CSV table of C-alpha atoms in Angstrom, one decimal:
chain,number,residue,atom,x,y,z
H,23,MET,CA,-0.1,-0.1,0.5
H,24,ARG,CA,1.3,3.7,-0.2
H,25,VAL,CA,0.7,4.9,3.4
H,26,ALA,CA,1.3,9.1,4.5
H,27,VAL,CA,1.5,8.8,8.5
H,28,VAL,CA,1.0,12.6,9.6
H,29,GLY,CA,2.2,13.9,12.8
H,30,PRO,CA,5.4,14.8,14.9
H,31,THR,CA,9.0,14.2,13.8
H,32,HIS,CA,12.2,15.3,14.7
H,33,PRO,CA,12.9,18.0,15.9
H,34,PHE,CA,10.1,18.0,18.0
H,35,LYS,CA,10.9,15.8,20.9
H,36,GLY,CA,9.1,13.5,23.5
H,37,GLY,CA,7.7,10.2,23.0
H,38,VAL,CA,5.1,11.1,20.6
H,39,ALA,CA,7.6,12.3,17.9
H,40,ALA,CA,9.3,9.3,18.8
H,41,HIS,CA,6.3,6.9,18.2
H,42,THR,CA,5.4,8.3,15.0
H,43,THR,CA,9.0,8.3,13.6
H,44,GLU,CA,9.1,4.7,14.5
H,45,LEU,CA,5.6,3.8,13.2
H,46,ALA,CA,6.7,4.8,10.1
H,47,HIS,CA,9.7,2.7,9.7
H,48,ARG,CA,8.4,-0.1,11.1
H,49,ILE,CA,5.3,-0.1,8.0
H,50,ALA,CA,7.9,1.3,5.4
H,51,ALA,CA,9.8,-2.7,6.6
H,52,ALA,CA,6.0,-4.2,6.0
H,53,GLY,CA,6.3,-3.4,2.5
H,54,HIS,CA,4.5,-0.7,1.9
H,55,ASP,CA,4.9,2.6,0.3
H,56,VAL,CA,5.4,5.0,3.0
H,57,ASP,CA,5.8,9.3,3.6
H,58,LEU,CA,6.0,10.9,7.1
H,59,VAL,CA,3.9,14.2,6.6
H,60,SER,CA,5.0,16.1,9.5
H,61,TRP,CA,5.1,20.1,11.3
H,62,SER,CA,7.3,23.1,10.3
H,63,ARG,CA,5.2,24.6,13.7
H,64,LEU,CA,3.1,22.0,15.6
H,65,TYR,CA,1.6,24.5,18.4
H,66,PRO,CA,1.2,28.0,19.8
H,67,THR,CA,3.6,28.6,22.4
H,68,LEU,CA,0.8,28.9,24.7
H,69,LEU,CA,-0.5,25.5,24.4
H,70,TYR,CA,3.2,24.3,25.2
H,71,PRO,CA,5.2,26.5,27.5
H,72,GLY,CA,8.4,24.1,27.3
H,73,GLU,CA,11.3,23.7,24.3
H,74,GLN,CA,9.4,21.9,21.4
H,75,GLN,CA,12.2,21.1,19.8
H,76,VAL,CA,15.1,19.0,20.3
H,77,PRO,CA,17.6,21.5,22.0
H,78,ASN,CA,21.1,20.3,20.7
H,79,GLY,CA,19.7,18.9,17.6
H,80,ASP,CA,20.3,15.2,17.4
H,81,PRO,CA,17.4,13.2,17.0
H,82,ASP,CA,15.8,10.9,19.9
H,83,VAL,CA,15.3,7.7,17.4
H,84,PRO,CA,16.7,7.4,13.5
H,85,LEU,CA,15.2,9.7,10.8
H,86,PHE,CA,12.9,8.7,8.4
H,87,ARG,CA,14.5,9.7,5.6
H,88,ARG,CA,11.2,10.2,3.5
H,89,THR,CA,10.0,12.9,5.7
H,90,THR,CA,8.5,16.3,4.6
H,91,ARG,CA,7.4,19.5,7.2
H,92,ARG,CA,4.4,21.1,4.9
H,93,LEU,CA,2.0,21.7,8.1
H,94,SER,CA,1.8,24.4,10.1
H,95,TRP,CA,-0.8,25.2,12.9
H,96,ALA,CA,-0.2,28.8,11.7
H,97,ARG,CA,-1.1,28.4,8.1
H,98,PRO,CA,-4.1,27.1,7.7
H,99,ASP,CA,-4.1,27.0,4.1
H,100,SER,CA,-0.9,24.4,4.2
H,101,TRP,CA,-3.7,21.9,5.9
H,102,LEU,CA,-6.0,22.0,2.6
H,103,ARG,CA,-2.7,21.9,0.3
H,104,VAL,CA,-1.4,18.8,2.0
H,105,GLY,CA,-4.7,17.0,2.2
H,106,ARG,CA,-4.8,17.2,-1.5
H,107,ARG,CA,-1.8,15.9,-1.9
H,108,LEU,CA,-2.5,13.0,-0.3
H,109,ARG,CA,-5.5,11.8,-2.7
H,110,GLY,CA,-3.4,9.1,-4.4
H,111,TYR,CA,-2.6,7.1,-1.1
H,112,ASP,CA,-4.1,4.3,0.1
H,113,LEU,CA,-4.1,5.1,3.8
H,114,VAL,CA,-3.7,8.4,5.6
H,115,VAL,CA,-2.9,8.3,9.5
H,116,VAL,CA,-3.7,11.1,11.2
H,117,VAL,CA,-1.8,11.4,15.1
H,118,HIS,CA,-3.6,12.3,17.6
H,119,VAL,CA,-2.6,14.0,20.6
H,120,VAL,CA,-4.0,17.3,21.6
H,121,PRO,CA,-7.2,19.1,20.7
H,122,ALA,CA,-5.9,21.8,19.6
H,123,VAL,CA,-4.6,20.0,16.6
H,124,VAL,CA,-8.0,18.3,16.0
H,125,PRO,CA,-9.1,21.7,13.2
H,126,ALA,CA,-5.9,20.7,11.1
H,127,HIS,CA,-6.6,17.3,11.0
H,128,LEU,CA,-10.5,17.6,10.2
H,129,VAL,CA,-9.7,20.1,7.4
H,130,LEU,CA,-6.8,17.4,5.9
H,131,LEU,CA,-9.0,14.6,6.0
H,132,ARG,CA,-12.2,16.8,4.0
H,133,ALA,CA,-9.4,17.5,1.3
H,134,LEU,CA,-8.9,13.9,0.9
H,135,GLY,CA,-11.8,14.2,-1.2
H,136,ARG,CA,-15.5,12.3,-1.4
H,137,ARG,CA,-15.3,8.4,-1.7
H,138,PRO,CA,-15.3,6.6,-4.2
H,139,GLY,CA,-11.5,6.7,-4.5
H,140,ARG,CA,-11.1,8.6,-1.2
H,141,PRO,CA,-7.7,7.0,0.9
H,142,ARG,CA,-8.8,4.8,3.7
H,143,THR,CA,-8.4,6.7,6.9
H,144,ALA,CA,-7.1,5.8,11.0
H,145,ALA,CA,-6.3,7.9,13.5
H,146,VAL,CA,-4.0,6.8,16.1
H,147,VAL,CA,-4.9,8.1,19.3
H,148,HIS,CA,-2.3,8.8,22.1
H,149,ASN,CA,-4.5,11.1,24.5
H,150,VAL,CA,-8.1,10.4,24.0
H,151,LEU,CA,-9.0,13.3,25.9
H,152,PRO,CA,-6.3,16.1,27.1
H,153,HIS,CA,-4.7,15.2,30.6
H,154,GLU,CA,-6.4,18.9,32.0
H,155,PRO,CA,-9.3,20.1,30.6
H,156,HIS,CA,-9.8,22.3,27.6
H,157,PRO,CA,-12.5,24.0,26.7
H,158,GLY,CA,-14.0,22.4,23.8
H,159,ALA,CA,-12.1,19.4,24.0
H,160,ARG,CA,-14.8,16.8,23.8
H,161,GLY,CA,-16.8,18.2,20.6
H,162,LEU,CA,-13.5,18.4,18.7
H,163,VAL,CA,-12.4,15.0,19.4
H,164,ARG,CA,-15.7,13.6,18.9
H,165,ARG,CA,-15.6,15.2,15.4
H,166,LEU,CA,-12.8,13.7,14.5
H,167,LEU,CA,-13.2,10.2,15.7
H,168,ARG,CA,-15.8,10.1,13.6
H,169,SER,CA,-14.1,11.7,10.4
H,170,VAL,CA,-12.0,8.5,10.6
H,171,ASP,CA,-12.7,4.9,9.2
H,172,ARG,CA,-10.9,3.5,11.9
H,173,VAL,CA,-9.2,4.6,15.8
H,174,VAL,CA,-6.6,3.0,17.4
H,175,VAL,CA,-5.9,3.7,21.0
H,176,HIS,CA,-3.5,2.2,23.4
H,177,SER,CA,-5.9,0.8,26.7
H,178,ALA,CA,-9.3,-0.7,26.9
H,179,GLU,CA,-10.0,2.4,29.6
H,180,GLN,CA,-9.4,4.5,26.1
H,181,ALA,CA,-11.3,2.5,24.2
H,182,GLN,CA,-14.2,2.9,26.1
H,183,LEU,CA,-13.9,6.6,26.3
H,184,ALA,CA,-13.5,6.6,22.6
H,185,ARG,CA,-16.6,4.6,22.2
H,186,ARG,CA,-18.6,6.9,24.6
H,187,LEU,CA,-17.7,9.9,22.9
H,188,ALA,CA,-18.2,8.5,19.0
H,189,PRO,CA,-20.9,5.7,19.3
H,190,GLY,CA,-20.1,3.2,16.1
H,191,ALA,CA,-16.7,4.6,15.9
H,192,ASP,CA,-14.4,1.8,14.5
H,193,VAL,CA,-12.3,1.4,17.6
H,194,ARG,CA,-9.2,-1.0,18.0
H,195,VAL,CA,-7.2,-1.2,20.8
H,196,ALA,CA,-3.5,-2.3,20.5
H,197,ALA,CA,-1.1,-1.8,23.3
H,198,LEU,CA,1.7,0.9,22.9
H,199,PRO,CA,4.6,-0.5,20.9
H,200,PRO,CA,8.4,0.0,22.2
H,201,HIS,CA,10.0,3.2,20.5
H,202,LEU,CA,12.6,3.8,23.3
H,203,PRO,CA,15.3,6.4,23.1
H,204,GLY,CA,19.0,6.3,24.3
H,205,GLY,CA,20.2,3.0,22.5
H,206,GLU,CA,21.8,0.0,24.2
H,207,PRO,CA,22.7,0.4,27.8
H,208,VAL,CA,25.6,0.8,29.6
H,209,GLN,CA,27.8,-0.5,32.4
H,210,ARG,CA,26.2,-0.3,35.8
H,211,PRO,CA,29.0,1.4,38.3
H,212,PRO,CA,29.0,0.2,42.0
H,213,HIS,CA,26.8,1.0,44.2
H,214,ALA,CA,26.7,0.4,48.2
H,215,GLY,CA,24.8,3.6,49.5
H,216,PRO,CA,21.5,4.0,49.8
H,217,THR,CA,18.9,3.2,47.3
H,218,ARG,CA,18.9,5.7,43.8
H,219,VAL,CA,15.8,6.6,42.6
H,220,LEU,CA,15.4,8.5,39.2
H,221,CYS,CA,11.8,10.6,37.8
H,222,LEU,CA,12.4,10.7,34.3
H,223,GLY,CA,10.4,13.3,32.4
H,224,ILE,CA,7.9,16.7,32.0
H,225,VAL,CA,7.2,17.2,35.8
H,226,ARG,CA,3.0,17.9,34.8
H,227,ASP,CA,0.7,17.5,37.6
H,228,TYR,CA,-1.2,14.0,36.5
H,229,LYS,CA,2.3,12.6,36.4
H,230,GLY,CA,2.4,12.8,40.5
H,231,VAL,CA,6.5,13.6,41.1
H,232,ASP,CA,5.0,16.0,43.9
H,233,LEU,CA,3.8,12.9,45.8
H,234,LEU,CA,6.6,10.7,46.0
H,235,LEU,CA,8.6,13.7,47.2
H,236,GLU,CA,6.1,13.8,50.2
H,237,ALA,CA,6.3,10.4,50.3
H,238,LEU,CA,10.3,10.6,50.7
H,239,ALA,CA,10.3,13.3,53.5
H,240,ASP,CA,9.2,10.7,55.6
H,241,VAL,CA,11.5,7.7,54.5
H,242,PRO,CA,15.2,8.2,55.6
H,243,GLY,CA,17.8,6.8,53.5
H,244,PRO,CA,16.7,6.7,49.3
H,245,THR,CA,17.5,9.5,47.3
H,246,VAL,CA,15.6,10.9,44.6
H,247,THR,CA,16.8,12.7,40.9
H,248,VAL,CA,13.9,14.4,39.0
H,249,ALA,CA,15.6,14.7,35.5
H,250,GLY,CA,13.6,16.5,33.2
H,251,GLU,CA,11.4,20.0,31.9
H,252,LEU,CA,9.4,21.5,35.2
H,253,TRP,CA,6.1,22.9,33.8
H,254,GLY,CA,4.0,25.6,35.3
H,255,GLU,CA,2.6,24.8,39.3
H,256,ALA,CA,3.9,21.0,38.8
H,257,GLY,CA,7.5,22.4,38.7
H,258,ARG,CA,7.2,25.0,41.3
H,259,ARG,CA,5.4,22.4,43.7
H,260,VAL,CA,8.7,20.0,42.7
H,261,ARG,CA,11.1,22.6,43.2
H,262,ARG,CA,10.0,23.6,46.8
H,263,LEU,CA,9.4,20.4,47.9
H,264,ALA,CA,13.3,19.9,47.0
H,265,ASP,CA,14.4,23.0,49.3
H,266,ASP,CA,12.4,21.2,52.5
H,267,ALA,CA,14.8,21.1,55.1
H,268,ARG,CA,13.5,17.2,55.4
H,269,LEU,CA,14.5,16.1,51.7
H,270,ARG,CA,18.2,18.4,51.9
H,271,GLY,CA,20.3,16.7,49.9
H,272,ARG,CA,18.3,13.7,49.0
H,273,VAL,CA,17.1,15.5,45.9
H,274,THR,CA,18.7,16.4,42.9
H,275,VAL,CA,16.8,17.9,39.9
H,276,LEU,CA,18.4,18.1,36.9
H,277,GLU,CA,16.1,20.6,34.9
H,278,GLY,CA,15.4,20.4,31.1
H,279,TYR,CA,14.9,18.1,28.3
H,280,VAL,CA,17.5,15.1,28.8
H,281,PRO,CA,18.5,14.1,25.5
H,282,ALA,CA,19.0,10.9,24.2
H,283,ALA,CA,22.7,10.5,24.4
H,284,ARG,CA,22.5,11.3,28.3
H,285,LEU,CA,19.7,8.4,28.8
H,286,ALA,CA,22.2,5.6,29.1
H,287,PRO,CA,24.1,6.7,31.3
H,288,LEU,CA,21.6,8.6,34.2
H,289,LEU,CA,19.2,4.9,33.7
H,290,ALA,CA,23.1,3.4,34.8
H,291,SER,CA,23.9,5.6,38.1
H,292,HIS,CA,20.1,4.8,39.0
H,293,ASP,CA,18.4,2.3,41.0
H,294,VAL,CA,14.7,2.4,40.5
H,295,LEU,CA,12.7,4.1,38.0
H,296,ALA,CA,9.8,5.9,39.1
H,297,LEU,CA,6.1,6.5,37.8
H,298,PRO,CA,4.2,7.8,40.6
H,299,TYR,CA,1.3,8.9,38.3
H,300,ARG,CA,-2.0,10.0,39.3
H,301,SER,CA,-3.2,9.2,35.8
H,302,ALA,CA,-1.5,8.0,32.7
H,303,THR,CA,-3.0,6.7,29.6
H,304,GLY,CA,0.6,4.7,28.4
H,305,SER,CA,3.9,5.9,28.8
H,306,GLN,CA,7.4,3.9,27.4
H,307,ASN,CA,9.1,4.5,30.5
H,308,ALA,CA,8.3,1.5,32.0
H,309,LEU,CA,9.5,0.0,28.9
H,310,LEU,CA,12.6,2.2,29.3
H,311,GLY,CA,13.6,1.2,32.7
H,312,ARG,CA,13.3,-2.9,32.0
H,313,ARG,CA,15.2,-1.9,28.9
H,314,HIS,CA,18.2,-0.9,31.3
H,315,GLY,CA,18.0,-3.6,33.6
H,316,LEU,CA,15.8,-1.1,36.5
H,317,PRO,CA,13.1,-2.4,38.4
H,318,VAL,CA,10.3,0.0,38.2
H,319,LEU,CA,7.9,1.3,41.1
H,320,ALA,CA,4.4,2.6,39.3
H,321,THR,CA,1.1,3.3,39.9
H,322,ARG,CA,-1.5,1.3,39.0
H,323,THR,CA,-2.8,3.2,36.3
H,324,GLY,CA,-2.9,2.9,32.4
H,325,SER,CA,-0.6,0.6,31.2
H,326,PHE,CA,1.5,0.2,33.9
H,327,ALA,CA,-0.4,-2.5,35.8
H,328,ASP,CA,0.8,-5.0,32.5
H,329,GLU,CA,4.4,-3.7,32.2
H,330,VAL,CA,5.4,-4.0,35.4
H,331,ARG,CA,5.5,-7.2,37.6
H,332,ASP,CA,4.3,-6.1,41.2
H,333,GLY,CA,6.8,-8.0,43.8
H,334,VAL,CA,9.0,-9.3,40.9
H,335,ASP,CA,10.4,-6.4,38.9
H,336,GLY,CA,9.0,-3.7,40.5
H,337,LEU,CA,6.6,-2.3,42.8
H,338,LEU,CA,2.7,-1.5,42.3
H,339,VAL,CA,1.0,1.2,44.2
H,340,GLU,CA,-2.5,2.9,44.1
H,341,PRO,CA,-2.8,6.3,42.1
H,342,GLY,CA,-3.1,9.9,44.2
H,343,SER,CA,-1.7,8.4,47.5
H,344,ALA,CA,1.6,9.9,49.4
H,345,GLU,CA,0.5,7.0,51.7
H,346,ALA,CA,0.9,4.0,49.3
H,347,LEU,CA,4.8,5.5,47.9
H,348,ARG,CA,5.6,6.0,51.1
H,349,GLY,CA,5.6,2.8,51.8
H,350,ALA,CA,6.6,1.3,48.5
H,351,LEU,CA,10.0,3.4,49.9
H,352,GLN,CA,10.1,2.4,52.7
H,353,ARG,CA,10.6,-1.0,51.2
H,354,LEU,CA,13.1,0.2,49.1
H,355,VAL,CA,15.2,0.9,51.2
H,356,ASP,CA,16.2,-2.5,51.8
H,357,PRO,CA,18.8,-3.4,49.6
H,358,ALA,CA,18.3,-7.0,49.0
H,359,LEU,CA,15.0,-6.5,47.6
H,360,VAL,CA,16.2,-3.8,45.6
H,361,ALA,CA,18.8,-6.6,44.4
H,362,THR,CA,15.9,-9.0,44.1
H,363,LEU,CA,13.6,-7.1,41.7
H,364,ARG,CA,16.6,-6.2,39.5
H,365,GLU,CA,16.5,-9.8,39.0
H,366,GLY,CA,14.0,-10.0,37.8
H,367,VAL,CA,13.8,-7.7,34.9
H,368,GLU,CA,13.6,-9.2,31.5
H,369,ALA,CA,13.9,-6.5,28.4
H,370,PRO,CA,11.2,-5.7,26.5
H,371,ASP,CA,10.2,-7.7,23.2
H,372,LEU,CA,11.3,-4.4,21.0
H,373,ASP,CA,9.8,-6.0,17.9
H,374,GLY,CA,6.9,-8.5,18.4
H,375,PRO,CA,4.6,-6.1,20.1
H,376,TRP,CA,4.8,-3.8,16.5
H,377,ASP,CA,3.5,-6.8,14.8
H,378,ALA,CA,-0.2,-6.8,16.4
H,379,TYR,CA,0.3,-2.6,15.9
H,380,LEU,CA,0.4,-2.8,12.7
H,381,ASP,CA,-2.0,-5.5,11.9
H,382,ALA,CA,-4.7,-3.7,14.1
H,383,LEU,CA,-3.7,-0.2,12.3
H,384,LEU,CA,-3.5,-1.2,8.6
H,385,GLY,CA,-6.8,-3.6,8.6
H,386,SER,CA,-8.3,0.4,8.1
H,387,ALA,CA,-7.4,-0.2,4.4
H,388,THR,CA,-8.9,-3.4,3.8
H,389,ASP,CA,-12.3,-3.7,6.1
H,390,SER,CA,-14.0,-1.5,8.5
H,391,ALA,CA,-15.9,-3.7,10.4
H,392,PRO,CA,-16.3,-2.9,14.0
């Protein structure tokens, strides 16, 4: 098939850009003729207060050769032109992240023309609705879900939400497959001190980093490194907690985007990766931790309960609870337990999950049965 994937890629940073790029590679490797259609400007600064692009210019994952960057949020005419250019494709896949981009996708999809002869369409939906409330989000997303032939989401919970918003839509569930930056693991230096916990990624309220630091204040011993951009009030709370007298010297804040080249050494210098999310849809970080041999402390939300085996290669606790995280940290004080959990860590399968993912997505070009 001739397939167009419409979504962010390098120099935009983050998991969605990495996933979109890897998706194009995987579809091409499956024998299809693929073009990746990306953005020159993706979001207004008001909607994305951090740096939108990789600071040093190095891509997090290998670039896809056949990439164009013709779309801009500030140029609605680009949405129409790109849609018209894609009329000759068999399948057009749009990548949905936030409602602000939905108008561009709707115009592009409308510009594909009418049946017969119109390409089949699919939406890869990372978050049906945003983590923080957005005015008009439900209406915009409902229109998008009704405008494509197939919707692919990454959890049963997200599928239920999509079906409630757009009854009758062809919604398929496929686990988020690995698209891990950082390359191969590096050797872990010997360490005989307190357990070192790492929080990695943008600090936002739903990620619960503040709850982890509140819990840490009552558990002598372990240390926490927070590595990533600190956004808004959530970032300010983390800074205040890091300055708490009970945590002084035990919390290190490495503020700013962590490029791929720094990931392996950073992971190798810690003992546990923490994902203390209040809520989640999906994240690559649990798989990233396993890839580098780290047990994972996570909450039972999103896909984490499927990716972390409680008491085997990590610990699972209830979301939104500093008390639950406190109990987990108290257990992680014991180096013998940390060593046992590390022994239970198995490297993730980096290829197999893509087979099921492509089956769910590419089937939209040959059938539309729910």
